[in-house]
Tab-separated table of C-alpha atoms in Angstrom:
chain	number	residue	atom	x	y	z
A	1	MET	CA	45.395	13.403	-37.034
A	2	LEU	CA	45.400	9.716	-36.015
A	3	PRO	CA	42.027	8.189	-35.094
A	4	LEU	CA	41.237	7.731	-31.406
A	5	LYS	CA	42.159	4.204	-30.248
A	6	VAL	CA	39.926	2.690	-27.581
A	7	VAL	CA	40.237	-0.772	-26.037
A	8	VAL	CA	37.469	-2.354	-23.983
A	9	ILE	CA	38.461	-5.322	-21.815
A	10	GLY	CA	35.576	-7.692	-21.083
A	11	GLY	CA	33.029	-9.058	-23.545
A	12	GLY	CA	30.049	-9.095	-21.219
A	13	ALA	CA	26.981	-6.857	-21.095
A	14	ALA	CA	28.877	-3.765	-19.914
A	15	GLY	CA	31.788	-4.284	-22.299
A	16	PHE	CA	29.556	-4.621	-25.365
A	17	PHE	CA	27.291	-1.744	-24.388
A	18	GLY	CA	30.246	0.552	-23.720
A	19	ALA	CA	32.033	-0.398	-26.934
A	20	ILE	CA	28.867	0.144	-29.008
A	21	ALA	CA	28.161	3.524	-27.362
A	22	CYS	CA	31.717	4.664	-28.012
A	23	ALA	CA	31.811	3.523	-31.637
A	24	ASN	CA	28.419	5.088	-32.385
A	25	ALA	CA	29.355	8.386	-30.736
A	26	ASN	CA	32.658	8.586	-32.609
A	27	PRO	CA	32.532	6.676	-35.918
A	28	HIS	CA	36.170	7.612	-36.590
A	29	ALA	CA	37.429	5.924	-33.399
A	30	GLN	CA	39.030	2.503	-33.548
A	31	VAL	CA	37.247	0.427	-30.888
A	32	ILE	CA	38.614	-3.024	-29.983
A	33	LEU	CA	36.683	-5.301	-27.626
A	34	LEU	CA	38.748	-8.049	-25.960
A	35	GLU	CA	37.114	-11.141	-24.453
A	36	ALA	CA	39.187	-13.825	-22.717
A	37	SER	CA	36.842	-16.728	-23.480
A	38	ARG	CA	35.769	-18.069	-26.834
A	39	GLN	CA	32.136	-17.163	-26.168
A	40	PRO	CA	31.258	-13.550	-25.344
A	41	LEU	CA	28.184	-12.522	-23.345
A	42	ALA	CA	28.193	-15.774	-21.366
A	43	LYS	CA	26.370	-14.295	-18.388
A	44	VAL	CA	23.727	-12.737	-20.623
A	45	ARG	CA	23.067	-16.156	-22.145
A	46	ILE	CA	22.320	-17.868	-18.824
A	47	SER	CA	20.685	-15.030	-16.892
A	48	GLY	CA	17.028	-15.240	-15.936
A	49	GLY	CA	17.008	-18.970	-16.537
A	50	GLY	CA	18.028	-18.425	-20.160
A	51	ARG	CA	15.437	-15.689	-20.711
A	52	CYS	CA	17.670	-12.694	-19.745
A	53	ASN	CA	16.169	-10.338	-17.199
A	54	VAL	CA	17.257	-7.197	-19.086
A	55	THR	CA	16.063	-4.563	-16.622
A	56	HIS	CA	13.287	-3.690	-14.163
A	57	ALA	CA	10.178	-1.547	-14.632
A	58	CYS	CA	11.311	1.056	-12.113
A	59	PHE	CA	11.460	4.396	-13.896
A	60	GLU	CA	12.493	6.901	-11.212
A	61	ALA	CA	16.132	7.221	-10.162
A	62	GLU	CA	15.218	7.804	-6.505
A	63	ARG	CA	13.296	4.522	-6.315
A	64	LEU	CA	15.701	2.608	-8.538
A	65	VAL	CA	18.767	3.250	-6.367
A	66	GLN	CA	17.030	1.657	-3.365
A	67	ASN	CA	17.666	-1.743	-4.952
A	68	TYR	CA	21.459	-1.473	-4.651
A	69	PRO	CA	23.051	-2.579	-1.355
A	70	ARG	CA	26.296	-1.060	-2.653
A	71	GLY	CA	26.362	1.858	-5.079
A	72	GLU	CA	23.103	3.602	-4.155
A	73	LYS	CA	24.612	7.067	-3.657
A	74	ALA	CA	26.972	6.930	-6.640
A	75	LEU	CA	24.301	5.652	-9.028
A	76	ARG	CA	21.741	8.359	-8.263
A	77	GLY	CA	23.287	10.832	-10.703
A	78	ALA	CA	24.190	8.158	-13.235
A	79	PHE	CA	20.608	6.897	-13.388
A	80	SER	CA	19.341	10.430	-13.988
A	81	ARG	CA	21.252	10.195	-17.295
A	82	PHE	CA	20.312	6.656	-18.340
A	83	LEU	CA	17.300	4.880	-16.790
A	84	PRO	CA	15.444	1.624	-17.562
A	85	GLN	CA	13.226	3.499	-20.044
A	86	ASP	CA	16.400	4.397	-21.944
A	87	THR	CA	17.422	0.730	-21.952
A	88	ILE	CA	13.973	-0.232	-23.271
A	89	ALA	CA	14.219	2.403	-26.021
A	90	TRP	CA	17.760	1.321	-26.947
A	91	PHE	CA	16.697	-2.278	-27.554
A	92	ALA	CA	13.420	-1.253	-29.218
A	93	LYS	CA	15.363	0.860	-31.725
A	94	ARG	CA	17.232	-2.306	-32.665
A	95	GLY	CA	14.113	-4.443	-33.048
A	96	VAL	CA	13.939	-6.019	-29.596
A	97	THR	CA	10.723	-5.493	-27.640
A	98	LEU	CA	10.748	-6.051	-23.884
A	99	LYS	CA	7.775	-7.156	-21.772
A	100	THR	CA	7.078	-6.537	-18.089
A	101	GLU	CA	6.105	-9.359	-15.745
A	102	SER	CA	3.915	-8.960	-12.660
A	103	ASP	CA	6.924	-8.529	-10.346
A	104	GLY	CA	8.433	-5.760	-12.510
A	105	ARG	CA	11.133	-7.861	-14.185
A	106	MET	CA	11.554	-7.194	-17.898
A	107	PHE	CA	12.412	-9.808	-20.527
A	108	PRO	CA	12.511	-9.918	-24.327
A	109	ILE	CA	9.108	-10.979	-25.680
A	110	THR	CA	10.857	-14.015	-27.193
A	111	ASP	CA	11.701	-15.245	-23.659
A	112	SER	CA	15.150	-16.059	-25.019
A	113	SER	CA	18.467	-14.548	-23.968
A	114	GLU	CA	19.762	-15.298	-27.475
A	115	THR	CA	17.623	-12.377	-28.663
A	116	ILE	CA	19.667	-10.019	-26.474
A	117	VAL	CA	22.959	-11.690	-27.396
A	118	GLU	CA	22.236	-11.390	-31.120
A	119	CYS	CA	21.127	-7.771	-30.717
A	120	LEU	CA	24.351	-6.786	-28.945
A	121	MET	CA	26.538	-8.727	-31.381
A	122	ASN	CA	24.793	-7.181	-34.397
A	123	ALA	CA	24.919	-3.684	-32.893
A	124	ALA	CA	28.658	-4.056	-32.243
A	125	THR	CA	29.267	-5.189	-35.813
A	126	ALA	CA	27.122	-2.378	-37.231
A	127	ALA	CA	29.017	0.188	-35.139
A	128	GLY	CA	32.363	-1.102	-36.415
A	129	VAL	CA	33.587	-2.585	-33.124
A	130	GLU	CA	36.425	-5.072	-33.620
A	131	LEU	CA	35.649	-8.096	-31.419
A	132	ARG	CA	38.524	-10.376	-30.460
A	133	VAL	CA	37.505	-13.502	-28.534
A	134	GLY	CA	39.888	-15.992	-26.909
A	135	THR	CA	42.152	-13.046	-26.090
A	136	PRO	CA	43.046	-12.999	-22.383
A	137	VAL	CA	44.725	-9.886	-20.987
A	138	VAL	CA	47.466	-10.394	-18.417
A	139	ALA	CA	48.487	-6.797	-17.649
A	140	VAL	CA	47.959	-3.149	-18.507
A	141	GLU	CA	50.783	-0.616	-18.418
A	142	ARG	CA	50.571	3.146	-18.699
A	143	GLN	CA	52.630	4.500	-21.575
A	144	THR	CA	55.728	6.372	-20.496
A	145	ASP	CA	54.245	9.729	-21.462
A	146	LYS	CA	51.094	8.768	-19.490
A	147	THR	CA	48.829	9.659	-22.399
A	148	GLY	CA	47.678	6.128	-23.106
A	149	PHE	CA	47.973	2.451	-22.236
A	150	GLU	CA	49.742	-0.683	-23.414
A	151	ILE	CA	47.765	-3.898	-23.014
A	152	VAL	CA	49.767	-7.096	-22.614
A	153	LEU	CA	47.955	-10.171	-23.961
A	154	LYS	CA	48.554	-13.753	-22.882
A	155	SER	CA	49.861	-14.378	-26.392
A	156	GLU	CA	52.564	-11.760	-25.552
A	157	GLU	CA	51.132	-9.417	-28.167
A	158	ARG	CA	50.932	-5.793	-27.038
A	159	LEU	CA	48.157	-3.366	-27.959
A	160	LYS	CA	48.467	0.384	-27.558
A	161	CYS	CA	45.434	2.594	-27.004
A	162	ASP	CA	44.573	6.144	-26.029
A	163	ARG	CA	41.742	5.167	-23.716
A	164	LEU	CA	40.767	2.049	-21.880
A	165	LEU	CA	37.464	0.722	-20.506
A	166	LEU	CA	37.638	-2.002	-17.863
A	167	ALA	CA	34.395	-3.985	-17.971
A	168	THR	CA	35.736	-7.250	-16.606
A	169	GLY	CA	32.823	-8.159	-14.324
A	170	SER	CA	33.868	-10.114	-11.255
A	171	SER	CA	37.008	-11.460	-12.957
A	172	LEU	CA	40.024	-11.383	-10.664
A	173	VAL	CA	42.115	-10.195	-13.611
A	174	GLY	CA	40.102	-6.995	-13.769
A	175	TYR	CA	40.589	-6.303	-10.074
A	176	LYS	CA	44.313	-7.023	-10.433
A	177	ILE	CA	44.674	-4.588	-13.358
A	178	ALA	CA	42.743	-1.852	-11.536
A	179	GLN	CA	44.834	-2.332	-8.399
A	180	GLU	CA	48.124	-2.292	-10.292
A	181	LEU	CA	47.083	0.985	-11.905
A	182	GLY	CA	46.524	2.481	-8.451
A	183	HIS	CA	42.903	1.800	-7.518
A	184	GLN	CA	41.637	0.442	-4.209
A	185	ILE	CA	39.588	-2.761	-4.378
A	186	ALA	CA	36.898	-3.740	-1.877
A	187	PRO	CA	37.501	-7.509	-1.543
A	188	PRO	CA	34.915	-9.388	-3.647
A	189	VAL	CA	32.550	-11.693	-1.763
A	190	PRO	CA	29.382	-13.460	-2.988
A	191	SER	CA	26.050	-11.662	-3.056
A	192	LEU	CA	22.628	-13.104	-3.952
A	193	PHE	CA	22.659	-16.602	-2.467
A	194	THR	CA	20.335	-18.973	-0.653
A	195	PHE	CA	20.573	-20.143	2.961
A	196	ASN	CA	21.510	-23.640	4.045
A	197	ILE	CA	19.469	-24.771	7.068
A	198	LEU	CA	20.404	-28.136	8.584
A	199	ASP	CA	16.943	-28.860	10.046
A	200	GLN	CA	15.882	-32.017	8.195
A	201	LYS	CA	12.209	-31.586	9.150
A	202	LEU	CA	12.203	-28.140	7.538
A	203	ARG	CA	13.935	-29.488	4.425
A	204	ALA	CA	11.230	-32.161	4.195
A	205	LEU	CA	8.815	-29.321	3.373
A	206	ALA	CA	10.717	-28.533	0.140
A	207	GLY	CA	8.466	-26.865	-2.407
A	208	ILE	CA	6.306	-24.954	0.069
A	209	SER	CA	6.175	-21.215	-0.601
A	210	VAL	CA	4.900	-18.539	1.797
A	211	ASN	CA	4.208	-14.930	0.789
A	212	PRO	CA	4.881	-12.710	2.574
A	213	VAL	CA	7.265	-13.520	5.385
A	214	GLN	CA	9.581	-11.137	7.226
A	215	LEU	CA	13.208	-12.180	7.685
A	216	ARG	CA	15.613	-10.572	10.134
A	217	LEU	CA	19.355	-11.016	10.435
A	218	PRO	CA	20.465	-9.941	13.951
A	219	MET	CA	23.545	-7.704	14.070
A	220	ASN	CA	25.839	-7.313	17.065
A	221	GLY	CA	25.041	-3.945	18.604
A	222	LYS	CA	23.259	-2.691	15.457
A	223	ALA	CA	19.725	-2.747	14.088
A	224	ALA	CA	18.887	-6.061	12.435
A	225	LEU	CA	18.881	-6.295	8.643
A	226	GLN	CA	15.351	-7.010	7.477
A	227	GLN	CA	13.515	-8.043	4.304
A	228	THR	CA	9.892	-8.904	3.584
A	229	GLY	CA	8.727	-10.959	0.628
A	230	SER	CA	8.187	-14.450	-0.683
A	231	LEU	CA	10.008	-17.421	0.876
A	232	LEU	CA	10.571	-20.835	-0.687
A	233	ILE	CA	11.525	-23.872	1.398
A	234	THR	CA	13.996	-26.084	-0.472
A	235	HIS	CA	15.726	-29.417	0.048
A	236	TRP	CA	18.795	-27.519	1.345
A	237	GLY	CA	17.046	-24.805	3.359
A	238	LEU	CA	15.544	-21.471	2.283
A	239	SER	CA	15.350	-19.543	-0.978
A	240	GLY	CA	13.025	-17.059	-2.657
A	241	PRO	CA	13.108	-13.269	-3.171
A	242	ALA	CA	13.150	-12.372	0.546
A	243	VAL	CA	16.190	-14.596	1.156
A	244	LEU	CA	18.063	-13.356	-1.920
A	245	LYS	CA	17.501	-9.711	-0.980
A	246	LEU	CA	18.603	-10.337	2.598
A	247	SER	CA	21.730	-12.145	1.344
A	248	ALA	CA	22.595	-9.115	-0.820
A	249	TRP	CA	22.249	-6.579	1.984
A	250	GLY	CA	24.016	-8.892	4.421
A	251	ALA	CA	26.709	-10.136	2.004
A	252	ARG	CA	29.722	-8.802	3.929
A	253	ILE	CA	28.371	-9.603	7.403
A	254	LEU	CA	27.510	-13.161	6.411
A	255	HIS	CA	30.900	-13.600	4.746
A	256	GLN	CA	32.644	-12.410	7.918
A	257	SER	CA	30.608	-14.866	10.005
A	258	ARG	CA	31.473	-17.669	7.547
A	259	TYR	CA	27.782	-17.943	6.703
A	260	GLN	CA	26.862	-19.014	10.231
A	261	SER	CA	24.112	-16.827	11.672
A	262	LYS	CA	20.800	-16.715	13.466
A	263	LEU	CA	17.782	-15.972	11.257
A	264	ILE	CA	14.470	-14.713	12.685
A	265	ILE	CA	11.331	-15.562	10.684
A	266	ASN	CA	7.949	-13.884	11.110
A	267	TRP	CA	5.572	-16.121	9.183
A	268	LEU	CA	2.678	-13.642	9.548
A	269	PRO	CA	4.105	-10.133	8.983
A	270	ASP	CA	0.759	-8.695	7.868
A	271	PHE	CA	-0.466	-8.911	11.478
A	272	SER	CA	0.865	-7.513	14.744
A	273	PRO	CA	1.808	-10.054	17.449
A	274	GLU	CA	-1.351	-9.048	19.329
A	275	GLN	CA	-3.514	-9.664	16.241
A	276	VAL	CA	-1.943	-13.113	15.847
A	277	ARG	CA	-2.668	-13.802	19.528
A	278	GLN	CA	-6.334	-12.856	19.057
A	279	LYS	CA	-6.605	-15.134	16.008
A	280	ILE	CA	-5.164	-18.048	17.973
A	281	LEU	CA	-7.421	-17.381	20.993
A	282	ALA	CA	-10.461	-17.195	18.709
A	283	VAL	CA	-9.753	-20.590	17.163
A	284	LYS	CA	-9.011	-22.022	20.641
A	285	THR	CA	-12.432	-20.834	21.816
A	286	GLU	CA	-14.319	-22.013	18.742
A	287	TRP	CA	-12.550	-25.352	18.174
A	288	GLY	CA	-11.581	-26.312	21.729
A	289	ARG	CA	-12.274	-30.018	21.233
A	290	LYS	CA	-10.606	-30.223	17.829
A	291	PRO	CA	-6.959	-31.216	17.157
A	292	ILE	CA	-4.674	-28.190	16.924
A	293	ALA	CA	-2.929	-29.755	13.928
A	294	LEU	CA	-6.130	-29.694	11.847
A	295	HIS	CA	-7.581	-26.312	12.879
A	296	ARG	CA	-4.927	-23.624	12.553
A	297	GLY	CA	-6.748	-20.284	12.488
A	298	VAL	CA	-3.929	-18.618	10.498
A	299	ASP	CA	-3.266	-18.672	6.769
A	300	LEU	CA	-0.277	-21.000	6.491
A	301	PRO	CA	0.211	-24.201	4.488
A	302	HIS	CA	-1.003	-27.232	6.450
A	303	ARG	CA	2.353	-29.068	6.474
A	304	LEU	CA	4.200	-25.931	7.570
A	305	TRP	CA	1.679	-25.424	10.402
A	306	GLN	CA	2.274	-28.994	11.606
A	307	TYR	CA	6.044	-28.453	11.466
A	308	ILE	CA	5.749	-25.257	13.533
A	309	LEU	CA	3.684	-27.160	16.122
A	310	THR	CA	6.418	-29.802	16.479
A	311	ARG	CA	8.965	-27.025	17.130
A	312	VAL	CA	7.042	-25.981	20.246
A	313	GLY	CA	6.254	-29.524	21.424
A	314	ILE	CA	2.606	-29.744	20.351
A	315	THR	CA	1.602	-33.166	18.975
A	316	THR	CA	-0.946	-33.997	16.273
A	317	GLU	CA	-3.258	-35.409	18.968
A	318	ASP	CA	-3.227	-32.315	21.214
A	319	ARG	CA	-6.510	-30.384	21.271
A	320	TRP	CA	-6.982	-26.649	21.525
A	321	ALA	CA	-8.732	-26.857	24.919
A	322	GLU	CA	-5.711	-28.683	26.380
A	323	ILE	CA	-3.016	-26.214	25.327
A	324	SER	CA	-1.324	-24.499	28.270
A	325	ASN	CA	-0.664	-20.758	28.322
A	326	LYS	CA	3.047	-21.565	28.234
A	327	ASN	CA	2.715	-23.561	25.004
A	328	LEU	CA	0.356	-20.947	23.584
A	329	ASN	CA	3.007	-18.267	24.117
A	330	LYS	CA	5.641	-20.536	22.588
A	331	LEU	CA	3.429	-21.006	19.529
A	332	LEU	CA	2.882	-17.254	19.170
A	333	ALA	CA	6.622	-16.639	19.431
A	334	GLU	CA	7.329	-19.348	16.836
A	335	LEU	CA	4.844	-17.811	14.400
A	336	THR	CA	6.156	-14.258	14.724
A	337	GLN	CA	9.819	-14.616	15.692
A	338	GLY	CA	10.957	-18.184	15.102
A	339	GLU	CA	14.711	-18.702	15.335
A	340	TYR	CA	16.572	-20.679	12.689
A	341	LEU	CA	20.285	-21.226	12.144
A	342	ILE	CA	21.952	-20.435	8.822
A	343	ALA	CA	24.680	-23.054	8.403
A	344	GLY	CA	26.147	-22.017	5.071
A	345	LYS	CA	25.248	-20.519	1.722
A	346	GLY	CA	23.804	-22.192	-1.321
A	347	ALA	CA	24.013	-21.123	-4.938
A	348	PHE	CA	21.541	-19.009	-6.862
A	349	LYS	CA	21.961	-20.434	-10.334
A	350	GLU	CA	20.326	-17.609	-12.280
A	351	GLU	CA	22.735	-14.949	-10.976
A	352	PHE	CA	26.445	-14.807	-10.225
A	353	VAL	CA	26.827	-11.527	-8.419
A	354	THR	CA	29.639	-10.318	-6.217
A	355	CYS	CA	29.795	-7.569	-3.656
A	356	GLY	CA	33.100	-5.716	-3.965
A	357	GLY	CA	35.271	-4.130	-6.628
A	358	VAL	CA	36.798	-0.767	-7.499
A	359	ASN	CA	36.308	1.922	-4.846
A	360	LEU	CA	33.477	4.176	-6.042
A	361	LYS	CA	35.010	7.315	-4.533
A	362	GLU	CA	37.797	7.014	-7.111
A	363	ILE	CA	35.374	7.253	-10.071
A	364	ASN	CA	33.681	10.263	-11.694
A	365	PHE	CA	30.118	9.007	-12.133
A	366	LYS	CA	29.297	11.596	-14.790
A	367	THR	CA	31.769	9.980	-17.189
A	368	MET	CA	32.860	6.766	-15.371
A	369	GLU	CA	36.454	7.946	-15.736
A	370	SER	CA	39.016	7.221	-13.052
A	371	LYS	CA	39.801	10.222	-10.851
A	372	LEU	CA	43.319	8.808	-10.496
A	373	ILE	CA	44.262	7.751	-14.035
A	374	PRO	CA	43.153	9.961	-16.965
A	375	GLY	CA	41.864	7.901	-19.883
A	376	LEU	CA	40.889	4.896	-17.718
A	377	TYR	CA	37.158	4.135	-17.459
A	378	PHE	CA	35.078	1.535	-15.628
A	379	ALA	CA	31.658	-0.043	-16.159
A	380	GLY	CA	29.628	-2.882	-14.725
A	381	GLU	CA	30.411	-5.306	-11.957
A	382	VAL	CA	34.140	-4.525	-11.753
A	383	LEU	CA	32.920	-1.575	-9.654
A	384	ASP	CA	31.833	-2.004	-6.031
A	385	ILE	CA	28.186	-1.970	-7.121
A	386	ASP	CA	25.653	-4.748	-6.838
A	387	GLY	CA	21.886	-4.892	-6.957
A	388	VAL	CA	19.244	-7.273	-5.720
A	389	THR	CA	17.742	-9.794	-8.099
A	390	GLY	CA	15.257	-8.590	-10.709
A	391	GLY	CA	17.250	-6.986	-13.551
A	392	PHE	CA	18.974	-4.374	-11.406
A	393	ASN	CA	22.517	-5.642	-11.986
A	394	PHE	CA	22.047	-5.484	-15.745
A	395	GLN	CA	20.606	-1.980	-15.466
A	396	SER	CA	23.658	-0.681	-13.595
A	397	ALA	CA	25.810	-2.322	-16.289
A	398	TRP	CA	23.856	-0.643	-19.126
A	399	THR	CA	23.931	2.752	-17.383
A	400	THR	CA	27.602	2.827	-16.403
A	401	ALA	CA	28.668	1.408	-19.786
A	402	HIS	CA	26.596	3.942	-21.726
A	403	LEU	CA	28.078	6.860	-19.769
A	404	ALA	CA	31.599	5.455	-20.152
A	405	GLY	CA	31.146	4.810	-23.885
A	406	ILE	CA	29.972	8.357	-24.606
A	407	ALA	CA	32.832	9.848	-22.563
A	408	LEU	CA	35.409	7.563	-24.198
A	409	ALA	CA	34.382	8.789	-27.635
A	410	ILE	CA	35.013	12.488	-27.056
A	411	SER	CA	38.194	13.615	-28.779
A	412	ASP	CA	40.486	16.000	-26.946
């Protein structure tokens, strides 16, 4: 009997993990991993600012899935089979210890993504995976008897295999192959990005961070999208975890609006509007003769407070005793529901995540096999799955690739 032939297209995190799982589960299988570029694992190398945010310290499937704007329902069962603790154990078994930071992100203790790259490369070699770099794929055809696939390389070479794993990330080639084989593709659009705000006075506050703030993205006729967390003012507008999470959940809406939208900021989400009012009235009573700009009564950075005052027409000379009820109400509104205009999206250099990909209803999430094409499997970002920042995108890659790799290895 001829050995099982498996081809994995895509030499990223999911491709390597799937190929290794398959080769380890079936040592007799011939596993070939094809990577278009000369350097595999490129995204692993640059993720987390070069430290590689491998996963997140969230160890219950029910809680973990809440970090995926797309894929939550489909991943629930998958995560019950391979969770972050399984990822941690997998790397530990191969000599790589992960550490947890205060926000739950997990990195190798070396703080170097090269540790993860070397681990995956060595594990692939040890498992007998044949890695071919600089090998772009241009098409995949089903064999005439529909029991396997023929992969057409850019070099015009053709490879035949019994089973195929597509782990092509956000590459358009991967979407094209999946579509040509009969799958529906949700159009890919960016996820995880920062907000451009044209207000030069706000940009002048670059470097100021506020934690927490509450951000709301109004929706026509629907409940606003909302995120609470840390906000960073930058020289182009707004960044920080709250912005990145909101951009992920609002990826499609913002794309449809060409990244032009109103943004509502509550600078003091830990207090109700009435509590903020009482704080302001208390400072007005106590410091009536003092300049409003110097006596703020709320816990905000001094320069940000002065900026907020200018937005409601209060000058640095104005004193608390002189403020009219009208301006007081304006100030309260600005602190709890200030309106800003998003005028475009910026980049988030540590992550390159897209929303979109292969329709999840067409995939069996127990095995990651296509429900339409027997022998075709998917893993990673080629699927219409994306998580918020913090190691969640890597975790969905590890999980889906592990399940696919095990299923690929089973001989008929």
